[in-house]
Amino acid sequence: MAGHSKWANIKHKKKKEDKRRGKLFSKLSRKIAVAAREGGGDPEMNADLRMAIQKAKDNNMPNDNIERAIKRGTGNLEGMTYESFVYEGYGPAGVALYLDIMTDNRNRTASEVRHILDKNGGNLGSNGCVSWMFQRKGELIIDLNEFEVGEEELLLEALEAGAEDLDYGEDEAVVYTDPSNYESARENLEESGYEFKSADLAMIPDNTVSLDKSDAKKMLRLMEQLEDHDDIQDIYSNFEISEELITEIEAEEN
């Protein structure tokens, strides 16, 4: 169970859906507003805004919320002014952490993120300390319980759609694309009838760090607290936890 793509499978079991959705909508609104401010309010002319809107729609965010976020970004509605940047650091067992941040107060956010890391066996690092361990890719996750398709067939369809690679697992398949081909590959696969559990640009680790039970518990606790922080848009990491260990930890907590 690798750090980024599988974190969603863990966290939904640990949070109430209404609380999670409210926080998610807030983060998506920020993403849309920043994209609109930096590239204009027309999604046809602004790829970042177009993808932010698509991500909001993927998560069933109402159109009224999307429109308000765009207007805040373009200055047609009053609201907070957010800046976006990246924090890099480490978690338990030297796990790499790459955090996409959007905040209206950089100093406050730095202090709060540093506190979360410090109390959970991690630390904030300098710019570039872990980014070299990741590659930005398009990531399209298909639920194999919803779509019965073999690995070879899906790989051929993905490559024809413009993807680069496929990670085929027991319950889900992850299609990877070059960032420049992400939107077209997604559209081509949707035209072939596929829907996605998750679809976005992501930072994919070149290698992973396998965690034992003690470090896995610490890492999951850290991920929950980072996820809860309003200013952290996305968390990318290179930890790996086996399915068996996840099940064991969940049994102990319930």
Coordinates of N, CA and C in Angstrom, one line a residue, residues 52-193:
A52 N -8.7 22.0 -12.0 CA -9.2 22.3 -10.7 C -10.7 22.1 -10.7
I53 N -11.4 22.6 -11.7 CA -12.8 22.5 -11.8 C -13.2 21.0 -12.0
Q54 N -12.4 20.3 -12.8 CA -12.7 18.9 -13.1 C -12.6 18.1 -11.8
K55 N -11.6 18.4 -11.0 CA -11.4 17.7 -9.7 C -12.5 18.0 -8.8
A56 N -13.0 19.3 -8.8 CA -14.2 19.6 -7.9 C -15.4 18.9 -8.4
K57 N -15.6 18.8 -9.7 CA -16.8 18.0 -10.2 C -16.7 16.5 -9.9
D58 N -15.4 16.0 -9.9 CA -15.2 14.6 -9.6 C -15.7 14.3 -8.2
N59 N -15.6 15.3 -7.3 CA -15.9 15.2 -5.9 C -17.3 15.7 -5.6
N60 N -18.1 15.9 -6.6 CA -19.5 16.3 -6.5 C -19.7 17.7 -5.8
M61 N -18.7 18.6 -6.0 CA -18.8 19.9 -5.5 C -19.9 20.7 -6.4
P62 N -20.9 21.4 -5.7 CA -21.9 22.1 -6.5 C -21.4 23.1 -7.4
N63 N -22.1 23.3 -8.5 CA -21.6 24.3 -9.5 C -21.6 25.7 -8.9
D64 N -22.5 26.1 -8.0 CA -22.5 27.4 -7.4 C -21.2 27.6 -6.6
N65 N -20.7 26.6 -5.9 CA -19.5 26.8 -5.2 C -18.3 27.0 -6.1
I66 N -18.3 26.3 -7.3 CA -17.3 26.5 -8.2 C -17.3 27.9 -8.8
E67 N -18.5 28.4 -9.1 CA -18.6 29.7 -9.7 C -18.1 30.8 -8.7
R68 N -18.5 30.6 -7.5 CA -18.1 31.6 -6.4 C -16.6 31.6 -6.3
A69 N -16.0 30.4 -6.3 CA -14.5 30.3 -6.2 C -13.8 31.0 -7.3
I70 N -14.3 30.8 -8.5 CA -13.7 31.5 -9.7 C -13.8 33.0 -9.5
K71 N -15.0 33.5 -9.1 CA -15.2 34.9 -9.0 C -14.3 35.5 -7.9
R72 N -14.1 34.7 -6.8 CA -13.1 35.2 -5.8 C -11.7 35.3 -6.3
G73 N -11.4 34.3 -7.2 CA -10.0 34.4 -7.7 C -9.8 35.5 -8.7
T74 N -10.9 35.9 -9.5 CA -10.7 36.9 -10.4 C -11.0 38.3 -9.8
G75 N -11.4 38.3 -8.6 CA -11.6 39.6 -7.9 C -13.1 40.1 -8.0
N76 N -14.0 39.3 -8.6 CA -15.4 39.7 -8.7 C -16.2 39.5 -7.4
L77 N -15.6 38.8 -6.5 CA -16.2 38.6 -5.2 C -15.0 38.8 -4.2
E78 N -15.4 39.4 -3.0 CA -14.4 39.6 -2.0 C -14.1 38.2 -1.3
G79 N -12.9 38.1 -0.8 CA -12.5 36.9 -0.2 C -11.0 36.9 0.2
M80 N -10.5 35.9 0.9 CA -9.1 35.8 1.2 C -8.3 35.7 0.0
T81 N -7.0 36.2 0.1 CA -6.1 36.0 -1.0 C -5.1 35.0 -0.6
Y82 N -5.0 33.9 -1.4 CA -4.2 32.8 -1.0 C -2.9 32.7 -1.9
E83 N -1.8 32.2 -1.3 CA -0.6 32.0 -2.1 C -0.4 30.5 -2.1
S84 N 0.2 30.0 -3.1 CA 0.5 28.5 -3.2 C 2.0 28.3 -3.2
F85 N 2.5 27.3 -2.5 CA 3.9 26.9 -2.5 C 4.0 25.5 -2.0
V86 N 5.2 25.0 -1.8 CA 5.4 23.6 -1.4 C 6.3 23.6 -0.1
Y87 N 5.9 22.7 0.8 CA 6.8 22.3 1.9 C 7.3 20.9 1.7
E88 N 8.6 20.7 2.0 CA 9.2 19.4 1.9 C 9.7 19.0 3.3
G89 N 9.7 17.7 3.6 CA 10.2 17.2 4.9 C 10.2 15.7 5.0
Y90 N 10.2 15.3 6.3 CA 10.3 13.9 6.5 C 9.4 13.4 7.6
G91 N 8.9 12.2 7.5 CA 8.1 11.6 8.6 C 8.9 10.5 9.3
P92 N 8.2 9.7 10.1 CA 8.9 8.6 10.8 C 9.7 7.7 9.8
A93 N 10.8 7.1 10.3 CA 11.6 6.2 9.5 C 12.2 6.9 8.2
G94 N 12.3 8.2 8.2 CA 12.8 8.9 7.1 C 12.0 9.0 5.9
V95 N 10.7 8.7 6.0 CA 9.7 8.8 4.9 C 9.7 10.2 4.4
A96 N 9.7 10.4 3.0 CA 9.7 11.7 2.4 C 8.2 12.2 2.3
L97 N 8.1 13.5 2.6 CA 6.8 14.2 2.5 C 6.9 15.4 1.6
Y98 N 6.0 15.6 0.7 CA 5.9 16.7 -0.2 C 4.5 17.2 -0.1
L99 N 4.4 18.5 0.4 CA 3.1 19.0 0.8 C 2.8 20.2 -0.1
D100 N 1.7 20.2 -0.8 CA 1.2 21.3 -1.6 C 0.4 22.2 -0.6
I101 N 0.8 23.5 -0.5 CA 0.2 24.4 0.5 C -0.6 25.5 -0.3
M102 N -1.7 25.9 0.3 CA -2.4 27.2 -0.1 C -2.8 27.9 1.2
T103 N -2.3 29.1 1.4 CA -2.6 29.8 2.7 C -2.7 31.3 2.5
D104 N -3.4 31.9 3.4 CA -3.4 33.4 3.5 C -2.4 33.9 4.5
N105 N -1.7 33.0 5.2 CA -0.7 33.4 6.2 C 0.4 32.4 6.2
R106 N 1.5 32.7 5.5 CA 2.6 31.7 5.4 C 3.3 31.4 6.7
N107 N 3.5 32.5 7.6 CA 4.1 32.3 8.8 C 3.3 31.4 9.8
R108 N 2.0 31.6 9.8 CA 1.2 30.7 10.7 C 1.2 29.3 10.2
T109 N 1.1 29.1 8.9 CA 1.1 27.7 8.3 C 2.4 27.0 8.6
A110 N 3.5 27.7 8.4 CA 4.8 27.1 8.7 C 4.9 26.6 10.1
S111 N 4.5 27.5 11.0 CA 4.5 27.1 12.5 C 3.7 25.9 12.8
E112 N 2.5 25.9 12.2 CA 1.5 24.8 12.5 C 2.0 23.5 11.9
V113 N 2.5 23.5 10.6 CA 2.9 22.3 10.0 C 4.2 21.8 10.7
R114 N 5.1 22.7 11.1 CA 6.3 22.2 11.8 C 5.9 21.6 13.1
H115 N 4.9 22.1 13.8 CA 4.4 21.5 15.1 C 3.9 20.1 14.8
I116 N 3.0 19.9 13.8 CA 2.5 18.6 13.5 C 3.6 17.6 13.2
L117 N 4.6 18.0 12.5 CA 5.7 17.1 12.1 C 6.5 16.8 13.4
D118 N 6.8 17.8 14.1 CA 7.7 17.6 15.3 C 7.0 16.6 16.3
K119 N 5.7 16.7 16.5 CA 5.1 15.9 17.6 C 4.8 14.4 17.0
N120 N 5.0 14.2 15.7 CA 4.7 12.9 15.2 C 6.0 12.2 14.5
G121 N 7.2 12.6 15.0 CA 8.4 12.0 14.6 C 8.9 12.4 13.3
G122 N 8.5 13.6 12.8 CA 9.0 14.1 11.5 C 9.7 15.4 11.7
N123 N 10.0 16.0 10.6 CA 10.6 17.4 10.6 C 10.5 18.0 9.2
L124 N 10.4 19.4 9.3 CA 10.3 20.1 8.0 C 11.7 20.3 7.5
G125 N 11.9 20.1 6.2 CA 13.2 20.2 5.5 C 13.3 21.4 4.6
S126 N 14.4 21.6 4.0 CA 14.6 22.7 3.1 C 14.0 22.4 1.7
N127 N 13.9 23.4 0.9 CA 13.3 23.3 -0.5 C 14.3 22.3 -1.3
G128 N 13.7 21.3 -1.9 CA 14.4 20.4 -2.7 C 14.9 19.2 -2.0
C129 N 14.7 19.1 -0.7 CA 15.3 18.0 0.0 C 14.7 16.6 -0.3
V130 N 13.4 16.6 -0.8 CA 12.8 15.3 -1.2 C 12.2 15.4 -2.6
S131 N 12.0 16.5 -3.2 CA 11.3 16.6 -4.5 C 12.0 15.8 -5.5
W132 N 13.3 15.6 -5.4 CA 14.1 14.8 -6.4 C 13.7 13.3 -6.3
M133 N 13.0 12.9 -5.3 CA 12.5 11.5 -5.1 C 11.2 11.2 -5.9
F134 N 10.6 12.3 -6.4 CA 9.3 12.2 -7.0 C 9.3 12.6 -8.5
Q135 N 8.3 12.1 -9.2 CA 8.1 12.6 -10.6 C 6.6 13.0 -10.7
R136 N 6.3 14.2 -11.3 CA 4.9 14.6 -11.5 C 4.3 13.8 -12.7
K137 N 3.2 13.1 -12.4 CA 2.5 12.3 -13.4 C 1.0 12.5 -13.3
G138 N 0.3 12.2 -14.4 CA -1.1 12.1 -14.3 C -1.4 10.7 -13.7
E139 N -2.4 10.7 -12.8 CA -2.7 9.4 -12.1 C -4.2 9.2 -12.2
L140 N -4.6 8.1 -12.9 CA -6.0 7.7 -13.1 C -6.2 6.4 -12.4
I141 N -7.0 6.3 -11.4 CA -7.2 5.1 -10.6 C -8.6 4.5 -11.0
I142 N -8.5 3.2 -11.4 CA -9.7 2.5 -11.8 C -10.0 1.4 -10.8
D143 N -11.3 1.4 -10.3 CA -11.7 0.3 -9.4 C -12.0 -0.9 -10.2
L144 N -11.2 -2.0 -9.9 CA -11.3 -3.2 -10.7 C -12.5 -4.0 -10.2
N145 N -13.2 -3.6 -9.1 CA -14.4 -4.2 -8.6 C -15.6 -3.7 -9.5
E146 N -15.4 -2.5 -10.1 CA -16.4 -1.9 -10.9 C -16.2 -2.3 -12.4
F147 N -15.0 -2.4 -12.8 CA -14.7 -2.7 -14.2 C -13.8 -4.0 -14.3
E148 N -14.5 -5.0 -14.8 CA -13.8 -6.3 -14.9 C -13.0 -6.3 -16.2
V149 N -11.7 -6.0 -16.1 CA -10.8 -6.0 -17.2 C -9.5 -6.5 -16.9
G150 N -8.9 -7.3 -17.8 CA -7.6 -8.0 -17.5 C -6.5 -7.0 -17.7
E151 N -5.3 -7.3 -17.1 CA -4.2 -6.4 -17.1 C -3.7 -6.1 -18.5
E152 N -3.6 -7.1 -19.4 CA -3.1 -6.9 -20.7 C -4.0 -6.1 -21.5
E153 N -5.3 -6.3 -21.4 CA -6.3 -5.5 -22.2 C -6.3 -4.1 -21.7
L154 N -6.2 -3.9 -20.4 CA -6.2 -2.5 -19.9 C -5.0 -1.8 -20.3
L155 N -3.8 -2.5 -20.2 CA -2.6 -1.8 -20.6 C -2.6 -1.4 -22.1
L156 N -3.1 -2.2 -22.9 CA -3.2 -1.8 -24.4 C -4.1 -0.6 -24.6
E157 N -5.3 -0.6 -23.9 CA -6.2 0.5 -24.0 C -5.6 1.8 -23.4
A158 N -4.9 1.6 -22.3 CA -4.2 2.8 -21.7 C -3.2 3.4 -22.6
L159 N -2.3 2.5 -23.2 CA -1.3 3.0 -24.1 C -1.9 3.7 -25.3
E160 N -2.9 3.1 -25.8 CA -3.6 3.7 -27.0 C -4.2 5.0 -26.7
A161 N -4.6 5.2 -25.4 CA -5.2 6.4 -25.0 C -4.2 7.5 -24.7
G162 N -2.9 7.1 -24.7 CA -1.9 8.1 -24.5 C -1.2 8.0 -23.2
A163 N -1.4 6.9 -22.4 CA -0.8 6.8 -21.1 C 0.6 6.2 -21.3
E164 N 1.4 6.3 -20.2 CA 2.8 5.8 -20.2 C 2.9 4.4 -19.6
D165 N 2.1 4.1 -18.5 CA 2.4 2.9 -17.8 C 1.1 2.5 -17.0
L166 N 1.1 1.3 -16.5 CA 0.0 0.8 -15.7 C 0.5 0.0 -14.5
D167 N -0.1 0.3 -13.4 CA 0.2 -0.5 -12.2 C -1.1 -1.3 -11.9
Y168 N -1.1 -2.6 -12.1 CA -2.3 -3.4 -12.0 C -2.3 -4.2 -10.7
G169 N -3.3 -3.9 -9.8 CA -3.3 -4.6 -8.5 C -4.5 -5.5 -8.4
E170 N -4.8 -5.9 -7.2 CA -5.9 -6.9 -6.9 C -7.2 -6.2 -7.0
D171 N -7.3 -5.0 -6.4 CA -8.6 -4.2 -6.4 C -8.6 -3.0 -7.3
E172 N -7.5 -2.5 -7.7 CA -7.5 -1.3 -8.5 C -6.3 -1.3 -9.4
A173 N -6.5 -0.5 -10.5 CA -5.4 -0.3 -11.4 C -5.1 1.2 -11.5
V174 N -3.8 1.5 -11.6 CA -3.4 2.9 -11.7 C -2.8 3.2 -13.0
V175 N -3.4 4.1 -13.8 CA -2.8 4.4 -15.1 C -2.0 5.7 -14.9
Y176 N -0.8 5.7 -15.4 CA 0.1 6.9 -15.3 C 0.3 7.5 -16.7
T177 N 0.3 8.8 -16.7 CA 0.5 9.6 -17.9 C 1.5 10.7 -17.7
D178 N 2.1 11.1 -18.8 CA 2.9 12.3 -18.8 C 1.9 13.5 -18.4
P179 N 2.3 14.5 -17.7 CA 1.4 15.6 -17.3 C 0.8 16.2 -18.5
S180 N 1.5 16.3 -19.6 CA 1.0 17.0 -20.8 C 0.0 16.2 -21.5
N181 N -0.1 14.9 -21.3 CA -1.1 14.0 -21.9 C -2.2 13.6 -21.0
Y182 N -2.2 14.2 -19.7 CA -3.2 13.7 -18.7 C -4.6 13.9 -19.2
E183 N -5.0 15.1 -19.6 CA -6.3 15.4 -20.0 C -6.8 14.6 -21.2
S184 N -6.0 14.5 -22.2 CA -6.4 13.7 -23.4 C -6.5 12.2 -23.1
A185 N -5.6 11.7 -22.3 CA -5.6 10.3 -21.9 C -6.9 10.0 -21.1
R186 N -7.2 10.9 -20.2 CA -8.4 10.7 -19.4 C -9.7 10.7 -20.3
E187 N -9.7 11.7 -21.2 CA -10.9 11.8 -22.1 C -11.0 10.5 -23.0
N188 N -9.9 10.0 -23.4 CA -9.9 8.8 -24.3 C -10.4 7.6 -23.5
L189 N -9.9 7.5 -22.3 CA -10.4 6.3 -21.5 C -11.8 6.4 -21.1
E190 N -12.3 7.7 -20.8 CA -13.7 7.9 -20.5 C -14.6 7.5 -21.7
E191 N -14.1 7.9 -22.9 CA -14.8 7.5 -24.1 C -14.9 6.0 -24.3
S192 N -13.9 5.3 -23.7 CA -13.9 3.8 -23.8 C -14.8 3.2 -22.7
G193 N -15.4 4.1 -21.9 CA -16.4 3.6 -20.9 C -15.8 3.5 -19.5

